[in-house]
Amino acid sequence: MASRVRMPENGGMFMQLSLKTRVNLIIAVILTLVVAIGSVLVVHHVRKSVAEETRSALHLAWEMVEASHLQGPLPDEQAAAWRSMLERLGQLRHVRLFILQDERPLPLLPSPALPDVPAWFARLVQPPPAILEQTIPTRQGRGLQVRLVADPADEIAEAWQETRLFMGLILLLAGGCFAALYWVLGRAFQPVDAVLGGLVALEQERYDHRLPQFPQPEWRRISQAFNHCAGELQQARADNCRLTRQLLKVEEEERRTLARELHDELGQVLSGIKMLALSIKQQRPVGPIHQAACLIVEQVDHLFETIRTMIHRLRPLMLDDLGLRAALDALAERWRQQRPQVRIQLQCDPGADDFPAGHQIHVYRIVQEALTNAFRHGHPRHIHVRLTVADTPRSRWLHITIRDDGSGAAVPLLRGRGYGLKGMRERVESLGGRFEVTTALGRGFTLSIQMPFEEEENNDHSRHACR
């Protein structure tokens, strides 16, 4: 026995996506990773640049303070000039200067307002705190303590502006690449979508579906092979439909011939036997022969009833004499007599009698088989049979709907329920009709059938056959 490879059922949602969607997702993830790595490198570079710039400004300010310190203790009259010099030193970027008086730090300049920088970016690029302190001796007093504090706020603001511009360009480039790749993949997967659509059409047995001629040589070869296969299947189905139609015609002719033979030949013989038995029955005196004649009459009457039932099952004579509506009325009435507890409702448009005479027997057989199946499998309390005529711009159709409130069936189980449904389906589709079953457990059974009044010459009905 050949081994069958089964894919794991828990492959995840990703594996259940289409190939095109998965490729697009992979590309999106790759571009996202590229943008993320680029962002990390940019932030690292900005952090390093901010730290170096801030450190450089702090060292420059410190050297100026050191130069003041080398001049020796300051006299009191130079304190004001020294403070002016410190004020000019406080104008340097990235440096905050404080003079400690009475052990309380007093800023010479107000703190600059923080620019509009996101807090997360400021935390990422903020360098470690840098503080330098120096005591400037004076001739009187204990000297002045100078504290230099690195303030990278301006540098961070400039870095944020440059980073935002750079990241915007990266995102724009990544989005453009994704859009271009999405468009290219869409173009590349168009043949795949067309082939998948064709396979779905074959699965639905629409064998008239054809694939276009693709520009790529590989896909063109696939298209040619697919179209050839679909054409062969369409031709095979058309041949099967013609064969089925011919077999049904032969079957009905045999049924008609057998019904006529039973009616004409066997009926006449039984009538003669009954007449002889009646003549014997009328003789006197009454004796065993008289009783035998009575028994023969009873048996002949029983055979008459049996043959009448067989003739009707083989070929409803009322169909040839009075038409389709009358034959269906008689069929429904017989079922009402056999199953009086079931309500059988029949609605038939007058236009149903205009259905081609050679095909009326098929309509009768379909309704007959549907009623038999309903009583045999569904045990319904109500059956509704409706025949309507619908005109379209191109054709005329007979719609047959047979609905019951029986037990119904699970759709996957329909294939194993015998040959009743299969026979009806083949009969309908051989005439270019459409056959549909709607059912569920506990929800009854519905047959929806559409049959054309005239067979279409261009075999368009093959789209609906054998489904």
XYZ file of C-alpha atoms in Angstrom:
467
model
C 0.000 0.000 0.000
C 1.415 3.357 -0.980
C 2.174 5.619 1.926
C 0.435 8.965 2.161
C 2.259 12.021 3.423
C 0.142 14.138 5.735
C 1.003 17.718 6.500
C 0.841 18.661 10.164
C -2.512 20.107 11.082
C -0.992 22.616 13.512
C 1.173 24.363 10.914
C 0.118 27.736 12.221
C -1.837 30.569 10.713
C 1.157 31.737 8.681
C 1.261 28.512 6.649
C -2.458 28.827 5.970
C -1.958 32.137 4.192
C -1.531 32.345 0.458
C 1.965 32.259 -1.020
C 1.665 35.847 -2.207
C 0.649 37.053 1.252
C 3.468 35.124 2.908
C 6.083 36.565 0.547
C 4.768 40.087 1.155
C 4.874 39.522 4.909
C 8.455 38.227 4.724
C 9.501 41.273 2.701
C 7.734 43.560 5.172
C 9.513 41.874 8.097
C 12.886 42.173 6.358
C 12.359 45.866 5.616
C 11.192 46.422 9.183
C 14.357 44.783 10.496
C 16.479 46.925 8.174
C 14.745 50.078 9.416
C 15.118 48.931 13.033
C 18.822 48.161 12.643
C 19.357 51.470 10.865
C 17.522 53.266 13.661
C 19.695 51.602 16.296
C 22.880 52.557 14.430
C 21.683 56.138 13.961
C 20.800 56.496 17.652
C 24.178 55.043 18.639
C 25.975 57.471 16.344
C 23.909 60.417 17.608
C 24.571 59.456 21.236
C 28.299 59.299 20.552
C 28.248 62.611 18.659
C 26.293 64.391 21.417
C 28.678 63.088 24.059
C 31.763 64.214 22.125
C 30.335 67.652 21.362
C 29.270 68.197 24.943
C 32.615 66.982 26.303
C 34.503 69.298 23.938
C 32.482 72.362 25.018
C 32.957 71.461 28.675
C 36.729 71.115 28.298
C 36.945 74.471 26.491
C 35.116 76.217 29.341
C 37.293 74.451 31.853
C 40.480 75.666 30.177
C 39.231 79.249 30.401
C 38.518 78.836 34.097
C 41.961 77.298 34.581
C 43.533 80.309 32.841
C 41.832 82.597 35.373
C 43.010 80.404 38.197
C 46.676 80.655 37.096
C 46.682 84.422 37.616
C 46.708 83.908 41.380
C 44.373 85.192 44.073
C 41.983 87.829 42.794
C 41.794 91.164 44.571
C 38.334 92.278 45.629
C 38.255 95.115 43.074
C 38.626 92.537 40.261
C 35.717 90.376 41.391
C 33.182 92.328 39.299
C 35.358 92.026 36.183
C 35.843 88.341 36.841
C 32.126 87.824 37.115
C 31.643 89.593 33.781
C 34.139 87.231 32.260
C 32.244 84.257 33.700
C 29.027 85.614 32.220
C 30.646 85.594 28.794
C 31.871 82.086 29.531
C 28.306 81.046 30.362
C 27.292 81.957 26.830
C 29.110 78.891 25.520
C 26.839 76.167 24.177
C 26.362 72.922 26.061
C 27.814 74.312 29.314
C 26.036 75.587 32.469
C 28.152 77.594 34.972
C 27.445 77.896 38.692
C 29.233 79.884 41.473
C 28.831 78.478 44.951
C 28.159 81.163 47.506
C 27.215 80.293 51.028
C 27.234 76.660 49.930
C 24.251 77.300 47.649
C 24.688 76.988 43.843
C 23.420 80.056 42.041
C 23.248 79.946 38.221
C 24.632 82.985 36.518
C 22.327 82.421 33.552
C 18.765 81.093 33.491
C 18.351 77.532 32.321
C 17.472 77.414 28.634
C 14.072 76.027 27.731
C 14.132 72.439 26.495
C 13.272 72.135 22.814
C 10.450 69.950 21.456
C 12.274 66.646 21.658
C 10.539 63.327 22.469
C 11.408 62.066 25.905
C 12.341 58.602 24.593
C 14.869 60.093 22.166
C 16.369 62.325 24.859
C 16.781 59.294 27.144
C 18.475 57.289 24.392
C 21.058 59.905 23.375
C 21.558 61.608 26.737
C 25.292 61.280 27.657
C 26.396 60.560 31.220
C 26.445 63.639 33.522
C 29.699 65.617 33.362
C 30.549 68.078 36.154
C 33.797 69.954 36.756
C 34.476 72.089 39.870
C 37.264 74.575 40.571
C 37.953 76.961 43.453
C 39.119 80.463 42.457
C 41.181 81.900 45.350
C 40.703 85.477 46.434
C 42.886 87.647 48.633
C 40.178 87.966 51.153
C 37.742 85.257 51.983
C 37.817 81.602 51.276
C 37.509 81.935 47.493
C 34.805 81.245 44.986
C 33.813 77.752 43.893
C 33.032 77.459 40.172
C 31.021 74.455 38.895
C 30.759 73.638 35.181
C 27.888 71.305 34.219
C 27.504 69.801 30.779
C 24.142 70.692 29.189
C 23.573 68.778 25.904
C 20.015 70.070 25.389
C 20.864 72.156 22.310
C 22.907 69.364 20.797
C 20.115 66.856 21.425
C 17.630 69.194 19.759
C 19.813 69.511 16.678
C 20.440 65.768 16.667
C 16.680 65.147 16.860
C 16.021 67.338 13.843
C 18.682 65.564 11.801
C 17.612 62.122 13.024
C 13.961 62.806 12.240
C 14.862 63.851 8.720
C 17.132 60.844 8.234
C 14.590 58.361 9.643
C 11.877 59.887 7.508
C 14.015 59.295 4.453
C 14.672 55.695 5.544
C 10.974 55.045 6.113
C 10.105 56.649 2.788
C 12.708 54.519 1.043
C 11.503 51.348 2.797
C 7.881 52.149 1.979
C 8.790 52.820 -1.639
C 10.709 49.545 -1.845
C 7.794 47.630 -0.321
C 5.306 49.263 -2.686
C 7.509 48.465 -5.683
C 8.048 44.875 -4.572
C 4.326 44.498 -3.828
C 3.487 45.681 -7.327
C 6.113 43.410 -8.892
C 4.900 40.422 -6.874
C 1.314 41.218 -7.786
C 2.233 41.172 -11.442
C 4.272 38.004 -10.992
C 1.466 36.212 -9.115
C -1.263 37.088 -11.603
C -0.718 33.808 -13.482
C -0.827 31.941 -10.170
C -4.168 33.529 -9.314
C -5.483 32.698 -12.780
C -4.346 29.064 -12.482
C -5.880 28.766 -9.015
C -9.124 30.183 -10.372
C -9.023 27.632 -13.167
C -8.457 24.777 -10.731
C -11.383 25.976 -8.634
C -13.496 26.006 -11.797
C -12.463 22.417 -12.537
C -13.264 21.473 -8.953
C -16.734 22.940 -9.470
C -16.888 21.037 -12.772
C -17.130 24.156 -14.904
C -15.115 22.657 -17.722
C -15.783 25.534 -20.115
C -13.350 27.709 -18.131
C -10.179 28.596 -20.029
C -6.911 30.248 -18.974
C -5.514 33.210 -20.941
C -2.331 33.035 -22.960
C 0.327 34.349 -20.564
C 3.359 36.233 -21.925
C 5.815 34.113 -19.939
C 6.734 30.907 -21.798
C 6.469 28.684 -18.694
C 3.037 29.963 -17.766
C 1.961 29.826 -21.406
C 2.793 26.121 -21.459
C 0.831 25.560 -18.263
C -2.111 27.483 -19.753
C -2.068 25.363 -22.895
C -1.967 22.125 -20.894
C -4.773 23.301 -18.619
C -6.972 24.382 -21.518
C -6.364 21.083 -23.294
C -7.306 19.129 -20.172
C -10.433 21.251 -19.604
C -11.438 20.801 -23.249
C -11.056 17.039 -23.021
C -13.090 16.949 -19.817
C -15.770 19.134 -21.392
C -15.944 16.877 -24.432
C -16.021 13.746 -22.266
C -18.842 15.169 -20.195
C -20.768 16.157 -23.310
C -20.329 12.602 -24.633
C -21.459 11.162 -21.311
C -24.492 13.420 -21.334
C -25.412 12.355 -24.842
C -24.916 8.702 -23.894
C -27.021 9.120 -20.773
C -29.730 10.854 -22.763
C -29.695 8.041 -25.310
C -29.821 5.377 -22.607
C -32.736 7.127 -20.936
C -34.509 7.312 -24.266
C -33.976 3.605 -24.902
C -35.067 2.819 -21.363
C -38.278 4.798 -21.724
C -38.987 3.186 -25.093
C -38.536 -0.237 -23.544
C -40.795 0.740 -20.685
C -43.415 2.001 -23.123
C -43.206 -1.164 -25.230
C -43.443 -3.380 -22.167
C -46.401 -1.393 -20.843
C -48.204 -1.746 -24.158
C -47.483 -5.481 -24.255
C -48.835 -5.887 -20.754
C -51.881 -3.813 -21.571
C -52.653 -5.285 -24.975
C -51.451 -8.873 -24.906
C -51.570 -9.963 -21.279
C -54.620 -7.817 -20.603
C -56.558 -9.442 -23.420
C -55.538 -12.937 -22.301
C -56.599 -12.225 -18.741
C -59.862 -10.737 -19.976
C -60.524 -13.942 -21.940
C -59.720 -16.086 -18.914
C -62.061 -14.016 -16.804
C -64.872 -14.315 -19.335
C -64.487 -18.112 -19.448
C -64.436 -18.274 -15.675
C -67.587 -16.134 -15.483
C -69.324 -18.392 -17.987
C -68.363 -21.436 -15.924
C -69.488 -19.666 -12.777
C -72.983 -19.133 -14.227
C -73.539 -22.870 -14.854
C -75.734 -24.919 -12.562
C -75.666 -26.772 -10.275
C -73.194 -25.144 -7.940
C -70.231 -27.389 -7.205
C -66.462 -27.535 -7.071
C -66.239 -26.242 -10.590
C -68.280 -23.201 -9.602
C -65.963 -22.510 -6.678
C -62.907 -22.884 -8.908
C -64.385 -20.405 -11.387
C -64.988 -17.899 -8.601
C -61.388 -18.319 -7.449
C -60.163 -17.816 -11.007
C -62.161 -14.577 -11.276
C -60.673 -13.314 -8.001
C -57.143 -14.164 -9.102
C -57.664 -12.525 -12.489
C -58.955 -9.339 -10.810
C -55.858 -9.339 -8.594
C -53.643 -9.768 -11.647
C -55.484 -6.908 -13.353
C -54.727 -4.632 -10.413
C -51.098 -5.733 -10.312
C -50.670 -5.248 -14.048
C -52.355 -1.844 -13.869
C -49.867 -0.799 -11.196
C -46.950 -2.162 -13.217
C -48.130 -0.407 -16.360
C -48.373 2.889 -14.506
C -44.882 2.446 -13.066
C -43.505 1.537 -16.466
C -45.271 4.269 -18.395
C -48.012 6.584 -17.092
C -50.598 6.405 -19.846
C -52.185 9.621 -18.571
C -48.998 11.462 -19.505
C -49.505 10.667 -23.188
C -53.244 11.263 -23.089
C -53.774 14.269 -20.777
C -50.357 15.864 -20.308
C -47.831 16.494 -17.572
C -50.062 18.316 -15.087
C -52.717 15.616 -15.092
C -50.104 12.864 -14.711
C -48.513 14.631 -11.729
C -51.937 15.198 -10.151
C -52.654 11.487 -10.464
C -49.255 10.626 -9.010
C -49.808 12.906 -6.011
C -53.305 11.516 -5.483
C -52.031 7.923 -5.382
C -49.470 8.891 -2.757
C -52.214 10.656 -0.759
C -54.237 7.470 -0.762
C -51.243 5.411 0.351
C -50.039 7.920 2.969
C -53.116 9.832 4.158
C -51.231 11.170 7.217
C -48.846 13.146 4.972
C -49.953 16.383 3.359
C -48.842 16.510 -0.280
C -49.220 19.899 -1.932
C -48.774 20.206 -5.705
C -48.547 23.505 -7.572
C -48.039 23.348 -11.310
C -48.095 26.246 -13.781
C -50.231 25.725 -16.878
C -47.123 26.360 -18.965
C -45.629 23.070 -17.730
C -47.711 21.224 -20.337
C -45.768 23.131 -23.001
C -42.581 21.371 -21.951
C -41.292 19.215 -24.846
C -43.345 16.033 -25.014
C -40.271 13.859 -25.333
C -38.886 15.255 -22.078
C -42.060 15.307 -19.993
C -41.454 11.729 -18.922
C -38.169 12.864 -17.348
C -39.979 15.480 -15.272
C -42.464 12.845 -14.195
C -39.677 10.418 -13.242
C -37.892 13.096 -11.231
C -40.982 13.946 -9.180
C -41.781 10.235 -8.805
C -38.296 9.396 -7.544
C -38.228 12.448 -5.241
C -41.506 11.447 -3.591
C -40.299 7.862 -3.226
C -37.064 9.012 -1.578
C -38.934 11.374 0.731
C -41.211 8.620 2.040
C -38.438 6.037 2.157
C -35.770 8.094 3.967
C -37.229 11.294 5.371
C -40.562 10.332 7.001
C -42.035 13.788 6.358
C -45.368 15.245 7.455
C -45.597 17.719 4.604
C -44.286 17.660 1.030
C -44.522 20.612 -1.324
C -44.014 20.107 -5.075
C -43.942 23.185 -7.267
C -43.424 23.528 -11.020
C -43.032 27.014 -12.480
C -42.053 28.340 -15.897
C -39.518 31.172 -16.162
C -38.687 33.060 -19.339
C -35.285 34.632 -19.915
C -34.126 36.724 -22.879
C -32.364 33.711 -24.374
C -34.302 30.661 -23.197
C -37.224 29.277 -21.260
C -36.815 27.185 -18.144
C -38.946 24.823 -16.088
C -38.210 25.190 -12.365
C -38.988 22.209 -10.151
C -38.847 22.561 -6.368
C -39.571 19.610 -4.093
C -39.385 20.394 -0.390
C -40.220 18.231 2.628
C -39.943 18.638 6.407
C -38.460 15.223 7.042
C -35.333 14.214 8.896
C -32.970 15.482 6.206
C -29.392 14.317 5.886
C -25.825 15.530 6.310
C -24.512 16.803 2.983
C -21.378 14.575 3.011
C -23.636 11.516 3.392
C -25.607 12.192 0.230
C -23.125 10.360 -1.974
C -23.722 7.133 -0.121
C -27.514 7.171 -0.161
C -27.998 4.964 -3.202
C -28.715 5.683 -6.801
C -31.894 7.741 -6.435
C -30.227 11.151 -6.292
C -27.541 10.100 -8.745
C -30.155 8.943 -11.231
C -32.088 12.188 -10.916
C -28.914 14.236 -11.278
C -27.832 12.348 -14.401
C -31.305 12.643 -15.891
C -31.420 16.401 -15.280
C -27.902 17.139 -16.449
C -28.208 15.000 -19.566
C -30.907 17.447 -20.677
C -28.761 20.500 -19.893
C -30.463 21.188 -16.589
C -29.215 22.257 -13.175
C -29.528 20.141 -10.057
C -29.111 21.368 -6.481
C -29.681 19.693 -3.125
C -30.207 21.589 0.133
C -30.463 19.614 3.342
C -29.244 19.243 6.899
C -29.928 16.845 9.727
C -33.355 17.579 11.148
C -34.078 20.351 8.621
C -35.776 18.528 5.794
C -34.791 18.054 2.194
C -35.076 20.404 -0.776
C -34.470 19.649 -4.437
C -34.090 22.594 -6.791
C -34.068 21.675 -10.469
C -34.009 23.817 -13.589
C -34.547 22.280 -17.017
C -34.477 24.139 -20.345
C -37.426 23.834 -22.700
C -35.082 23.434 -25.648
C -31.627 21.914 -25.633
C -28.966 24.544 -26.252
C -27.074 23.932 -29.443
C -23.782 25.400 -28.245
C -23.506 23.003 -25.342
C -23.557 25.831 -22.810
C -25.448 23.476 -20.541
C -22.253 21.538 -20.060
C -21.301 24.123 -17.503
C -24.056 22.840 -15.249
C -23.970 19.154 -16.068
C -22.439 16.449 -13.922
C -22.001 18.572 -10.849
